[in-house]
Short mmCIF file of C-alpha atoms and ligand atoms in Angstrom, two decimals:
data_model
loop_
_atom_site.label_atom_id
_atom_site.label_comp_id
_atom_site.label_asym_id
_atom_site.label_seq_id
_atom_site.Cartn_x
_atom_site.Cartn_y
_atom_site.Cartn_z
CA MET A 1 57.01 160.27 51.39
CA ARG A 2 55.21 157.46 51.63
CA ALA A 3 55.68 155.34 54.38
CA VAL A 4 53.98 152.50 57.04
CA GLY A 5 54.72 153.50 61.09
CA PHE A 6 51.86 153.99 64.51
CA ARG A 7 51.39 156.89 66.39
CA ILE A 8 49.76 154.19 69.46
CA ASN A 9 52.17 151.16 70.44
CA GLY A 10 49.45 148.55 69.83
CA GLY A 11 47.86 144.94 67.72
CA ILE A 12 48.85 144.90 64.42
CA GLU A 13 45.51 147.04 63.36
CA VAL A 14 47.98 150.37 65.03
CA LEU A 15 49.73 150.24 62.03
CA GLU A 16 48.68 153.07 59.40
CA GLU A 17 49.85 154.03 55.29
CA LEU A 18 51.39 157.95 56.25
CA GLU A 19 52.59 160.10 54.16
CA VAL A 20 54.84 162.16 56.00
CA PRO A 21 58.62 164.41 55.56
CA GLU A 22 61.88 163.00 53.91
CA PRO A 23 64.84 162.95 56.45
CA VAL A 24 67.55 164.58 55.67
CA PRO A 25 70.85 163.17 56.50
CA ALA A 26 72.25 164.55 59.38
CA PRO A 27 76.21 165.08 59.59
CA GLY A 28 77.35 161.73 59.71
CA GLN A 29 74.74 160.67 57.80
CA VAL A 30 72.76 158.64 54.26
CA ALA A 31 70.31 158.69 53.04
CA VAL A 32 69.33 155.99 51.30
CA ARG A 33 65.59 155.45 49.06
CA VAL A 34 64.29 152.17 49.95
CA ALA A 35 63.91 148.98 47.41
CA PHE A 36 63.00 146.49 49.98
CA ALA A 37 63.17 146.15 53.82
CA GLY A 38 63.78 143.00 55.87
CA VAL A 39 60.78 142.45 58.60
CA ASN A 40 61.83 141.60 61.58
CA PHE A 41 60.49 140.61 65.56
CA ALA A 42 61.54 143.12 67.13
CA GLU A 43 59.50 145.50 64.48
CA ILE A 44 56.46 143.90 66.71
CA GLN A 45 57.96 144.70 69.88
CA HIS A 46 58.70 147.87 69.00
CA ARG A 47 54.71 148.20 67.91
CA ARG A 48 53.88 146.94 71.33
CA GLY A 49 55.58 149.22 73.24
CA GLU A 50 58.76 147.00 74.04
CA PHE A 51 61.00 149.83 73.32
CA GLY A 52 58.54 152.93 75.16
CA ALA A 53 55.88 155.03 73.08
CA PRO A 54 56.61 156.86 69.50
CA ASP A 55 58.29 158.85 70.24
CA GLY A 56 59.46 160.11 66.42
CA PRO A 57 58.66 163.67 64.47
CA GLY A 58 55.38 164.37 65.05
CA GLY A 59 54.55 161.61 67.64
CA VAL A 60 55.20 158.36 64.58
CA ASP A 61 57.64 156.07 64.57
CA ILE A 62 58.74 154.17 61.69
CA PRO A 63 59.90 150.20 62.42
CA GLY A 64 62.18 148.96 60.31
CA LEU A 65 65.52 147.49 60.87
CA GLU A 66 66.98 146.78 57.28
CA VAL A 67 67.05 147.99 53.97
CA SER A 68 68.68 147.38 51.31
CA GLY A 69 67.93 150.71 48.27
CA THR A 70 69.86 153.00 46.72
CA VAL A 71 72.00 156.74 48.06
CA VAL A 72 70.31 159.76 47.51
CA ALA A 73 71.97 162.18 49.40
CA LEU A 74 74.98 163.15 51.85
CA GLY A 75 75.31 165.12 55.05
CA ALA A 76 77.46 166.69 56.05
CA GLY A 77 81.52 165.37 55.97
CA VAL A 78 80.03 162.22 54.62
CA SER A 79 82.53 161.66 51.63
CA GLY A 80 81.45 157.81 50.86
CA PRO A 81 79.50 155.53 49.58
CA ALA A 82 78.36 157.37 46.35
CA VAL A 83 75.04 159.13 45.46
CA GLY A 84 73.45 156.34 43.19
CA GLN A 85 75.38 153.64 45.21
CA PRO A 86 73.42 150.42 46.00
CA VAL A 87 73.90 149.20 49.46
CA ALA A 88 72.44 147.83 51.96
CA ALA A 89 72.05 149.32 55.89
CA TYR A 90 71.28 148.10 59.42
CA LEU A 91 68.97 150.47 60.98
CA PRO A 92 69.90 150.89 64.44
CA ALA A 93 67.31 153.94 65.03
CA PHE A 94 64.43 152.03 62.92
CA GLY A 95 62.71 153.85 60.22
CA GLY A 96 62.91 151.26 57.12
CA TYR A 97 59.16 150.86 55.88
CA ALA A 98 59.72 154.12 54.05
CA GLU A 99 60.60 154.98 50.73
CA THR A 100 63.71 156.94 52.32
CA VAL A 101 65.27 156.30 55.11
CA ALA A 102 68.90 158.89 57.31
CA VAL A 103 71.47 157.02 58.72
CA ASP A 104 75.10 156.60 59.86
CA THR A 105 77.38 155.48 57.21
CA ARG A 106 79.18 153.25 59.56
CA PHE A 107 75.92 150.51 58.79
CA VAL A 108 76.05 151.52 55.43
CA ARG A 109 77.64 148.90 52.70
CA PRO A 110 77.67 148.54 49.26
CA LEU A 111 76.02 145.31 47.40
CA HIS A 112 78.91 145.04 44.98
CA THR A 113 81.51 143.09 46.73
CA ALA A 114 84.93 141.02 46.36
CA ALA A 115 82.47 138.31 44.53
CA GLY A 116 80.65 140.39 42.59
CA GLU A 117 76.86 142.07 42.94
CA ALA A 118 74.35 140.92 45.59
CA ASP A 119 70.59 141.21 44.33
CA PRO A 120 69.30 144.05 46.22
CA ALA A 121 66.11 141.61 47.12
CA ARG A 122 67.85 139.48 48.88
CA ALA A 123 70.22 142.00 50.26
CA ALA A 124 67.73 143.34 52.46
CA ALA A 125 67.28 140.38 54.31
CA LEU A 126 70.99 140.65 55.83
CA PRO A 127 71.89 143.74 57.54
CA CYS A 128 70.31 142.80 61.21
CA VAL A 129 69.60 139.63 60.43
CA TYR A 130 73.27 138.34 59.86
CA PRO A 131 75.47 139.97 62.00
CA THR A 132 73.34 139.17 64.43
CA ALA A 133 73.60 135.36 63.62
CA PHE A 134 77.91 136.31 63.46
CA GLY A 135 77.68 137.38 66.81
CA VAL A 136 75.86 135.02 68.44
CA LEU A 137 77.37 131.97 66.64
CA LYS A 138 80.93 134.04 67.06
CA ASP A 139 81.17 136.48 69.35
CA ALA A 140 79.37 135.41 72.16
CA GLY A 141 78.97 131.55 71.39
CA ARG A 142 82.17 131.62 70.60
CA LEU A 143 81.88 128.51 67.93
CA ARG A 144 85.34 126.18 67.32
CA GLU A 145 85.71 123.90 64.25
CA GLY A 146 83.56 120.78 65.20
CA GLU A 147 81.79 121.80 67.71
CA ASP A 148 77.76 120.55 67.96
CA VAL A 149 75.35 123.31 67.61
CA LEU A 150 71.61 123.08 68.83
CA ILE A 151 69.09 126.28 67.10
CA HIS A 152 66.09 127.50 68.48
CA SER A 153 63.59 128.79 66.04
CA ALA A 154 65.10 127.25 63.76
CA ALA A 155 62.49 128.30 59.88
CA GLY A 156 62.84 131.80 60.92
CA GLY A 157 65.32 134.97 60.07
CA VAL A 158 68.21 135.04 62.56
CA GLY A 159 67.88 130.83 62.99
CA SER A 160 67.83 130.03 58.81
CA ALA A 161 71.28 132.30 58.80
CA ALA A 162 72.53 131.34 62.06
CA ALA A 163 72.11 126.97 60.36
CA GLN A 164 74.18 128.40 56.71
CA LEU A 165 77.14 129.71 59.43
CA ALA A 166 77.20 127.45 61.36
CA ARG A 167 78.63 125.07 58.35
CA ASP A 168 80.23 127.95 56.75
CA MET A 169 81.97 128.42 59.66
CA GLY A 170 82.85 124.33 59.88
CA ALA A 171 80.34 123.81 62.98
CA GLY A 172 79.84 119.76 63.36
CA ARG A 173 76.32 118.72 63.81
CA VAL A 174 73.41 121.30 63.50
CA TYR A 175 70.11 120.76 64.68
CA GLY A 176 67.47 122.31 65.55
CA THR A 177 63.98 122.88 67.07
CA VAL A 178 60.91 124.74 65.70
CA GLY A 179 57.48 125.56 67.43
CA SER A 180 54.83 122.85 64.82
CA VAL A 181 55.37 120.36 62.74
CA GLU A 182 54.09 122.47 60.03
CA LYS A 183 57.25 123.48 60.00
CA ILE A 184 59.16 120.13 60.29
CA PRO A 185 59.58 119.91 56.48
CA TYR A 186 60.94 123.35 55.65
CA ALA A 187 63.73 122.94 58.14
CA ALA A 188 64.67 120.55 57.37
CA GLY A 189 65.58 121.54 53.61
CA LEU A 190 67.48 124.27 55.45
CA GLY A 191 70.00 121.10 55.92
CA TYR A 192 70.53 120.47 59.76
CA ASP A 193 71.26 117.15 60.41
CA ALA A 194 67.80 116.98 62.66
CA VAL A 195 65.35 119.23 63.37
CA PHE A 196 62.61 119.04 66.61
CA LEU A 197 59.56 119.78 68.06
CA ARG A 198 60.39 122.85 70.38
CA GLU A 199 58.17 120.27 73.10
CA GLY A 200 59.80 117.89 74.45
CA PHE A 201 63.48 118.76 72.00
CA ALA A 202 65.36 117.58 75.52
CA GLU A 203 64.89 114.08 75.18
CA HIS A 204 65.33 113.96 71.22
CA LEU A 205 69.06 116.49 71.63
CA ALA A 206 70.19 113.37 74.13
CA GLU A 207 69.22 110.75 71.96
CA ALA A 208 70.38 111.96 69.21
CA THR A 209 73.76 112.93 70.58
CA GLY A 210 74.12 109.80 72.63
CA GLY A 211 73.83 111.49 76.26
CA ARG A 212 75.88 114.13 74.84
CA GLY A 213 74.18 116.78 74.53
CA VAL A 214 75.67 120.36 72.36
CA ASP A 215 78.31 122.76 72.56
CA LEU A 216 76.68 125.47 71.58
CA VAL A 217 72.29 125.89 71.59
CA LEU A 218 71.04 129.27 70.27
CA ASP A 219 68.43 130.46 72.22
CA PRO A 220 65.98 133.49 71.12
CA VAL A 221 62.74 131.84 73.54
CA GLY A 222 64.03 132.01 76.70
CA GLY A 223 62.03 130.61 80.25
CA PRO A 224 61.66 127.04 80.35
CA VAL A 225 63.58 126.27 76.91
CA ARG A 226 66.41 128.33 78.60
CA GLU A 227 66.25 125.67 81.05
CA GLN A 228 66.29 122.41 79.35
CA SER A 229 68.72 124.22 76.78
CA LEU A 230 71.64 124.39 79.99
CA THR A 231 70.72 121.30 80.63
CA ALA A 232 70.98 119.57 77.32
CA LEU A 233 75.45 120.53 77.38
CA ALA A 234 78.12 118.86 77.15
CA PRO A 235 80.65 119.88 79.45
CA PHE A 236 82.14 123.59 78.70
CA GLY A 237 78.73 124.16 76.53
CA ARG A 238 77.33 127.96 76.48
CA VAL A 239 73.56 129.08 76.21
CA VAL A 240 73.85 132.16 74.23
CA ALA A 241 70.11 134.16 75.08
CA TYR A 242 69.95 136.50 72.41
CA GLY A 243 65.48 136.96 72.43
CA ASP A 244 62.51 136.29 74.60
CA LEU A 245 60.33 135.33 72.42
CA GLY A 246 58.07 133.86 74.96
CA ARG A 247 57.94 137.33 77.20
CA HIS A 248 59.40 134.94 79.90
CA GLU A 249 61.49 138.24 81.83
CA GLN A 250 61.26 137.20 85.61
CA TRP A 251 63.51 133.86 84.31
CA THR A 252 66.68 133.45 85.79
CA ALA A 253 69.51 131.01 85.78
CA SER A 254 71.18 130.00 89.34
CA VAL A 255 74.73 130.79 89.63
CA TRP A 256 75.64 127.86 91.58
CA ASP A 257 74.26 125.77 89.19
CA LEU A 258 76.00 126.73 86.16
CA TRP A 259 79.26 126.25 88.59
CA LYS A 260 78.47 123.21 89.59
CA GLY A 261 77.63 121.99 85.87
CA ASN A 262 80.52 123.63 83.61
CA ARG A 263 77.48 125.74 82.05
CA THR A 264 78.08 128.85 80.39
CA ILE A 265 74.57 131.51 79.63
CA ALA A 266 76.11 134.52 77.40
CA GLY A 267 74.20 136.86 76.20
CA PHE A 268 73.89 138.97 72.67
CA ASN A 269 72.47 142.11 71.72
CA ILE A 270 72.63 143.98 68.28
CA GLY A 271 71.67 147.13 69.71
CA ASP A 272 74.17 147.47 72.82
CA LEU A 273 76.77 145.97 69.72
CA ALA A 274 75.58 149.43 67.26
CA ARG A 275 76.24 151.85 70.36
CA ARG A 276 79.36 150.43 71.41
CA ALA A 277 81.47 148.79 68.38
CA PRO A 278 79.32 149.80 65.33
CA ASP A 279 82.51 149.03 62.89
CA ARG A 280 81.92 145.28 63.91
CA ILE A 281 78.14 145.45 62.49
CA GLY A 282 79.51 146.67 58.75
CA ALA A 283 82.15 144.47 58.75
CA TYR A 284 79.67 141.67 59.28
CA LEU A 285 77.44 142.84 56.65
CA ASP A 286 80.67 143.33 54.09
CA GLU A 287 80.88 139.25 55.13
CA ALA A 288 77.40 138.34 54.63
CA LEU A 289 77.03 140.37 51.23
CA ARG A 290 79.93 138.79 50.18
CA LEU A 291 78.91 135.19 51.03
CA LEU A 292 75.45 135.91 48.91
CA ALA A 293 77.02 137.05 46.25
CA ALA A 294 79.39 133.83 46.12
CA GLY A 295 76.36 132.12 46.17
CA ARG A 296 77.63 130.73 49.76
CA ILE A 297 74.73 131.35 51.56
CA SER A 298 70.86 132.29 50.48
CA ALA A 299 68.93 135.45 51.99
CA GLY A 300 66.31 132.65 53.02
CA VAL A 301 63.63 135.48 51.88
CA THR A 302 60.54 133.27 51.75
CA GLN A 303 57.61 136.44 50.85
CA THR A 304 57.76 139.43 49.08
CA LEU A 305 54.83 141.39 50.20
CA PRO A 306 54.08 145.31 49.08
CA LEU A 307 54.55 148.38 52.19
CA ALA A 308 51.20 148.70 52.61
CA GLU A 309 50.69 144.40 53.09
CA ALA A 310 53.22 145.13 56.41
CA ALA A 311 50.46 143.90 59.10
CA LYS A 312 49.57 141.29 57.25
CA ALA A 313 53.98 140.39 58.06
CA HIS A 314 53.49 141.29 61.54
CA GLU A 315 51.30 139.06 61.35
CA LEU A 316 52.72 135.70 60.60
CA LEU A 317 55.74 136.62 62.78
CA GLU A 318 54.16 137.35 65.41
CA THR A 319 51.59 134.40 65.29
CA GLY A 320 55.26 132.11 64.37
CA THR A 321 53.34 130.84 60.85
CA GLY A 322 55.89 132.91 59.13
CA ARG A 323 59.06 130.88 57.94
CA GLY A 324 62.05 132.25 56.71
CA LYS A 325 62.19 136.47 56.00
CA ILE A 326 59.23 138.07 54.45
CA LEU A 327 60.19 141.45 52.71
CA LEU A 328 58.31 144.49 52.04
CA SER A 329 58.58 146.05 48.38
CA LEU A 330 58.71 149.68 48.30
CA ALA A 331 58.83 149.36 44.63
N1 LIG B 401 69.65 140.10 70.20
C1 LIG B 401 69.64 140.79 69.63
O1 LIG B 401 69.99 141.61 68.92
C2 LIG B 401 68.16 140.06 68.09
C3 LIG B 401 68.91 140.50 67.33
C4 LIG B 401 68.15 139.54 66.20
C5 LIG B 401 66.80 139.23 66.27
N2 LIG B 401 66.58 139.11 67.45
C6 LIG B 401 66.12 137.76 68.54
O2 LIG B 401 65.52 136.73 67.44
C7 LIG B 401 64.49 135.96 67.18
C8 LIG B 401 64.13 136.26 66.23
O3 LIG B 401 64.23 136.86 65.37
P1 LIG B 401 63.87 137.48 63.80
O4 LIG B 401 63.45 137.90 63.54
O5 LIG B 401 64.63 136.47 62.74
O6 LIG B 401 62.53 136.61 63.58
P2 LIG B 401 61.93 135.16 63.14
O7 LIG B 401 62.41 133.74 63.88
O8 LIG B 401 61.79 134.62 61.04
O9 LIG B 401 60.07 135.34 63.49
C9 LIG B 401 59.99 134.82 64.69
C10 LIG B 401 59.18 132.81 65.13
O10 LIG B 401 59.83 133.04 66.93
C11 LIG B 401 59.33 131.51 66.85
N3 LIG B 401 58.34 132.08 67.80
C12 LIG B 401 58.56 131.34 69.71
N4 LIG B 401 57.98 131.03 70.28
C13 LIG B 401 57.56 132.79 70.69
C14 LIG B 401 56.35 133.33 70.80
N5 LIG B 401 56.13 132.75 72.42
N6 LIG B 401 55.72 134.51 69.94
C15 LIG B 401 55.95 134.09 68.86
N7 LIG B 401 56.93 133.62 67.71
C16 LIG B 401 57.76 132.21 68.81
C17 LIG B 401 58.33 131.40 66.14
O11 LIG B 401 58.79 130.03 65.02
P3 LIG B 401 58.74 128.41 65.64
O12 LIG B 401 58.18 128.57 67.12
O13 LIG B 401 58.69 127.90 65.06
O14 LIG B 401 59.59 128.89 67.12
C18 LIG B 401 58.04 132.51 64.80
O15 LIG B 401 58.39 132.08 63.96
C19 LIG B 401 63.63 137.68 68.46
O16 LIG B 401 63.05 136.69 69.35
C20 LIG B 401 64.38 138.37 68.10
O17 LIG B 401 63.54 139.16 69.01
C21 LIG B 401 67.64 139.63 69.21
#
C-alpha cells in the first residue's frame, strides 16, 4: 500500500513516499481504508524524534493520529464496527498517512450519528483534536458555565476546536492569542470576543477584563507564556498545560506561588488517556461527530492536500503559518 513515513528523524526532508505491506488487524482491532488523514503538531514532534527513533516494521514510522475512512477487515473477536461502515478513528500508535491502518475498536466511531451523517472530508479533523479539546476544557480545566477563557494558539487545530466547544459549554467571554498579526482576522472569524497578539497579551487581557483576569487558560505554548498566563488568572483560575510548542522543557512552576496566589496548573495528555481511560476518548469522539453532523461545530478544515504533499502540510504547521486544520487526501 501507499504511505508516507520516515526512516530517520529530522526535518521535512526525511518524509518519503513508500510502498509498505498492508497492516493486518490484531485481535480487538479493525483495518480502516483511509479516506482523509488529519495533520497534527504531534506528528511533527514524532518526525523530529521527540517520541524516539523510528521502530515500525522495516524500520519505518508512519505518522498520523486521526483519520476518516471505511472498515475493510475485522481482527479476531471483533463483531463491530462492520466491514463497509464509514468511521472516524483516533490512532494512538500513529499510522494515518497510509492507505490502510489497523486500530483498536475502542478508538473507532461510526460517521452515522443520532444527528445524521458526519462528512468524512471533515470528520478526519476530529478524532485527536476534539477529545483533546473536551479534555482540556472539561476534565483538566473544569470549565463551568459563565466562566471566562483564554485560548493560546487560537487559530490552530485544537485552539479553534476549543473555542467552539467553550461556547457550546456555556463559557462567558472567550479570548484568544495568536503568534502573528496576519492570523488575527482569521481567528476573529472563529467567534472569539477578542484576539490578541501573543507578544504582550497579558497587558491587553488585563485591560479587557478590567484587571480581573480569566478563569481558565488553555496553554500549549509553555515557558514565559505559561508564566504570564498564571498571573492572568482570576482567583481559583486554572492554567491547563497540554503542549510545549516553544520547547521550554526546563520551565517549572513554584508550588509556593500557586498556594499563595490561589492558582492551579493542570495537565492533559491524550496518549495517557488512551492507555488509562480509552473509553473516554471514544465517548468524546462520538459527541464530536454528533455535533458536526448537527452543524453545531465546524471541523475548521482550511486545506486538503494530496498524501504526497505531507511535507508541505508539516512545513505549514511547523513554521506557525498554518491556520485551522489541514487534511491529507488518500483518494
Ligand atoms: N496534550 C495532548 O494530549 C495534546 C493533543 C493534541 C495536541 N496537543 C498540542 O496542542 C498544540 C496544538 O496542536 P495542533 O495539532 O492543533 O497544532 P496547531 O495549533 O494547528 O498548529 C501549531 C500552531 O502552534 C503555534 N505555535 C506557537 N508557538 C510555536 C512554535 N514555537 N513553533 C511552531 N508553532 C508554534 C502556531 O500558531 P500561533 O503562533 O498563531 O499560536 C502554530 O500554527 C501542540 O502543542 C500539540 O502538541 C496536545
